[in-house]
Amino acid sequence: MTPDISALVAAARRVAANAHAPYSRFGVGAALLLADGTVVTGTNFENASYGLSLCAETVALANANSEGRFRDVVAIAVVGGLLDADGAMKGDAAIYPCGRCRQVLNEAAQMGGRDIIVHCASADGAHVETHSLSALLPHAFGPADLGLAP
Ligand code: THU
């Protein structure tokens, strides 16, 4: 792992400790890298009305947008795992963004005019799998389909 990637995964892991996930007991942290090096984070944020729960990646992107920065995303790191009784995240599988989050990421990619690099990490720190968003979401629906240029 290059230092840039390990730092981004570390940021995602740090905020995953703040995941509000009492229902699934599955914590997720996401860290966005912006073009100027700024890191913006998010965690999953569940709700007693389960279907209202928000994913970490979507929260991170909304946080970037609140700073006027969602067009500047160049990469994202995602890490997640089941939470044990002490709140520690467990798991040996790299966690990939769900389909909805891939689509939300595509909005940032299209509006930013660049593909986004997606680093998918496991809770145990043993695995980071890296892909482009365009590989994870081929033939995406986006602003151009609605006649909007970025
Ligand atoms: N979750 C995320 O935060 N990101 C994903 O890409 C997949 C799933 C969250 C939603 C829910 O709080 C928990 O993980 C279990 O689905």
PDB file of N, CA and C and ligand atoms in Angstrom, residues 20-21 24-29 43-46 53-58 78 95-99 101, ligand 1:
ATOM      1  N   HIS A  20     -22.996   4.854  13.602  1.00  0.00           N
ATOM      2  CA  HIS A  20     -24.210   4.624  14.401  1.00  0.00           C
ATOM      3  C   HIS A  20     -24.922   3.441  13.752  1.00  0.00           C
ATOM      4  N   ALA A  21     -24.628   2.255  14.275  1.00  0.00           N
ATOM      5  CA  ALA A  21     -25.103   1.025  13.635  1.00  0.00           C
ATOM      6  C   ALA A  21     -25.601   0.010  14.671  1.00  0.00           C
ATOM      7  N   SER A  24     -27.814  -3.094  12.579  1.00  0.00           N
ATOM      8  CA  SER A  24     -27.078  -4.097  11.793  1.00  0.00           C
ATOM      9  C   SER A  24     -25.844  -4.591  12.534  1.00  0.00           C
ATOM     10  N   ARG A  25     -25.330  -3.790  13.458  1.00  0.00           N
ATOM     11  CA  ARG A  25     -24.034  -4.074  14.112  1.00  0.00           C
ATOM     12  C   ARG A  25     -22.924  -4.208  13.069  1.00  0.00           C
ATOM     13  N   PHE A  26     -23.060  -3.462  11.969  1.00  0.00           N
ATOM     14  CA  PHE A  26     -22.048  -3.454  10.908  1.00  0.00           C
ATOM     15  C   PHE A  26     -21.586  -2.011  10.748  1.00  0.00           C
ATOM     16  N   GLY A  27     -20.367  -1.743  11.168  1.00  0.00           N
ATOM     17  CA  GLY A  27     -19.837  -0.384  11.087  1.00  0.00           C
ATOM     18  C   GLY A  27     -19.110  -0.166   9.770  1.00  0.00           C
ATOM     19  N   VAL A  28     -19.289   1.027   9.200  1.00  0.00           N
ATOM     20  CA  VAL A  28     -18.599   1.387   7.954  1.00  0.00           C
ATOM     21  C   VAL A  28     -18.033   2.789   8.097  1.00  0.00           C
ATOM     22  N   GLY A  29     -16.807   2.962   7.635  1.00  0.00           N
ATOM     23  CA  GLY A  29     -16.207   4.284   7.543  1.00  0.00           C
ATOM     24  C   GLY A  29     -15.799   4.545   6.106  1.00  0.00           C
ATOM     25  N   THR A  43     -19.606   8.146   8.149  1.00  0.00           N
ATOM     26  CA  THR A  43     -19.902   6.808   8.672  1.00  0.00           C
ATOM     27  C   THR A  43     -21.345   6.474   8.347  1.00  0.00           C
ATOM     28  N   ASN A  44     -21.656   5.179   8.424  1.00  0.00           N
ATOM     29  CA  ASN A  44     -23.072   4.851   8.306  1.00  0.00           C
ATOM     30  C   ASN A  44     -23.828   5.386   9.523  1.00  0.00           C
ATOM     31  N   PHE A  45     -25.085   5.730   9.266  1.00  0.00           N
ATOM     32  CA  PHE A  45     -25.898   6.435  10.256  1.00  0.00           C
ATOM     33  C   PHE A  45     -27.293   5.822  10.193  1.00  0.00           C
ATOM     34  N   GLU A  46     -27.492   4.811  11.053  1.00  0.00           N
ATOM     35  CA  GLU A  46     -28.733   4.030  10.977  1.00  0.00           C
ATOM     36  C   GLU A  46     -29.862   4.715  11.737  1.00  0.00           C
ATOM     37  N   SER A  53     -31.825   4.480   6.981  1.00  0.00           N
ATOM     38  CA  SER A  53     -30.394   4.473   7.288  1.00  0.00           C
ATOM     39  C   SER A  53     -29.570   4.987   6.105  1.00  0.00           C
ATOM     40  N   LEU A  54     -28.481   5.653   6.440  1.00  0.00           N
ATOM     41  CA  LEU A  54     -27.586   6.220   5.429  1.00  0.00           C
ATOM     42  C   LEU A  54     -26.266   5.473   5.435  1.00  0.00           C
ATOM     43  N   CYS A  55     -25.723   5.240   4.252  1.00  0.00           N
ATOM     44  CA  CYS A  55     -24.422   4.577   4.131  1.00  0.00           C
ATOM     45  C   CYS A  55     -23.285   5.586   4.346  1.00  0.00           C
ATOM     46  N   ALA A  56     -22.144   5.059   4.751  1.00  0.00           N
ATOM     47  CA  ALA A  56     -20.975   5.898   5.041  1.00  0.00           C
ATOM     48  C   ALA A  56     -20.529   6.706   3.824  1.00  0.00           C
ATOM     49  N   GLU A  57     -20.523   6.078   2.652  1.00  0.00           N
ATOM     50  CA  GLU A  57     -20.029   6.752   1.451  1.00  0.00           C
ATOM     51  C   GLU A  57     -20.921   7.936   1.088  1.00  0.00           C
ATOM     52  N   THR A  58     -22.236   7.721   1.212  1.00  0.00           N
ATOM     53  CA  THR A  58     -23.185   8.782   0.880  1.00  0.00           C
ATOM     54  C   THR A  58     -23.064   9.935   1.875  1.00  0.00           C
ATOM     55  N   VAL A  78     -13.005   2.800   1.713  1.00  0.00           N
ATOM     56  CA  VAL A  78     -14.148   2.270   2.462  1.00  0.00           C
ATOM     57  C   VAL A  78     -13.656   1.096   3.292  1.00  0.00           C
ATOM     58  N   ILE A  95     -14.523  -4.447   1.854  1.00  0.00           N
ATOM     59  CA  ILE A  95     -15.907  -3.971   1.766  1.00  0.00           C
ATOM     60  C   ILE A  95     -16.044  -3.021   0.579  1.00  0.00           C
ATOM     61  N   TYR A  96     -16.963  -3.367  -0.306  1.00  0.00           N
ATOM     62  CA  TYR A  96     -17.207  -2.576  -1.512  1.00  0.00           C
ATOM     63  C   TYR A  96     -18.436  -1.690  -1.326  1.00  0.00           C
ATOM     64  N   PRO A  97     -18.458  -0.522  -1.934  1.00  0.00           N
ATOM     65  CA  PRO A  97     -19.652   0.330  -1.859  1.00  0.00           C
ATOM     66  C   PRO A  97     -20.866  -0.384  -2.444  1.00  0.00           C
ATOM     67  N   CYS A  98     -22.000  -0.210  -1.787  1.00  0.00           N
ATOM     68  CA  CYS A  98     -23.245  -0.797  -2.300  1.00  0.00           C
ATOM     69  C   CYS A  98     -23.619  -0.123  -3.624  1.00  0.00           C
ATOM     70  N   GLY A  99     -24.598  -0.681  -4.286  1.00  0.00           N
ATOM     71  CA  GLY A  99     -24.994  -0.159  -5.599  1.00  0.00           C
ATOM     72  C   GLY A  99     -25.446   1.296  -5.548  1.00  0.00           C
ATOM     73  N   CYS A 101     -24.563   3.578  -3.384  1.00  0.00           N
ATOM     74  CA  CYS A 101     -23.409   4.459  -3.157  1.00  0.00           C
ATOM     75  C   CYS A 101     -22.559   4.598  -4.417  1.00  0.00           C
TER      76      CYS A 101
HETATM   77  N1  THU B   1     -23.398   0.222   4.524  1.00  0.00           N
HETATM   78  C1  THU B   1     -22.606   1.285   4.212  1.00  0.00           C
HETATM   79  O1  THU B   1     -22.437   2.215   5.017  1.00  0.00           O
HETATM   80  N2  THU B   1     -22.017   1.324   2.994  1.00  0.00           N
HETATM   81  C2  THU B   1     -22.136   0.347   2.044  1.00  0.00           C
HETATM   82  O2  THU B   1     -21.648   0.516   0.947  1.00  0.00           O
HETATM   83  C3  THU B   1     -22.841  -0.892   2.371  1.00  0.00           C
HETATM   84  C4  THU B   1     -23.627  -0.895   3.632  1.00  0.00           C
HETATM   85  C5  THU B   1     -24.056   0.200   5.827  1.00  0.00           C
HETATM   86  C6  THU B   1     -25.555   0.342   5.773  1.00  0.00           C
HETATM   87  C7  THU B   1     -25.961  -0.298   7.067  1.00  0.00           C
HETATM   88  O3  THU B   1     -25.869   0.682   8.111  1.00  0.00           O
HETATM   89  C8  THU B   1     -24.916  -1.362   7.309  1.00  0.00           C
HETATM   90  O4  THU B   1     -23.817  -1.044   6.473  1.00  0.00           O
HETATM   91  C9  THU B   1     -25.382  -2.768   6.988  1.00  0.00           C
HETATM   92  O5  THU B   1     -25.966  -2.826   5.737  1.00  0.00           O
END
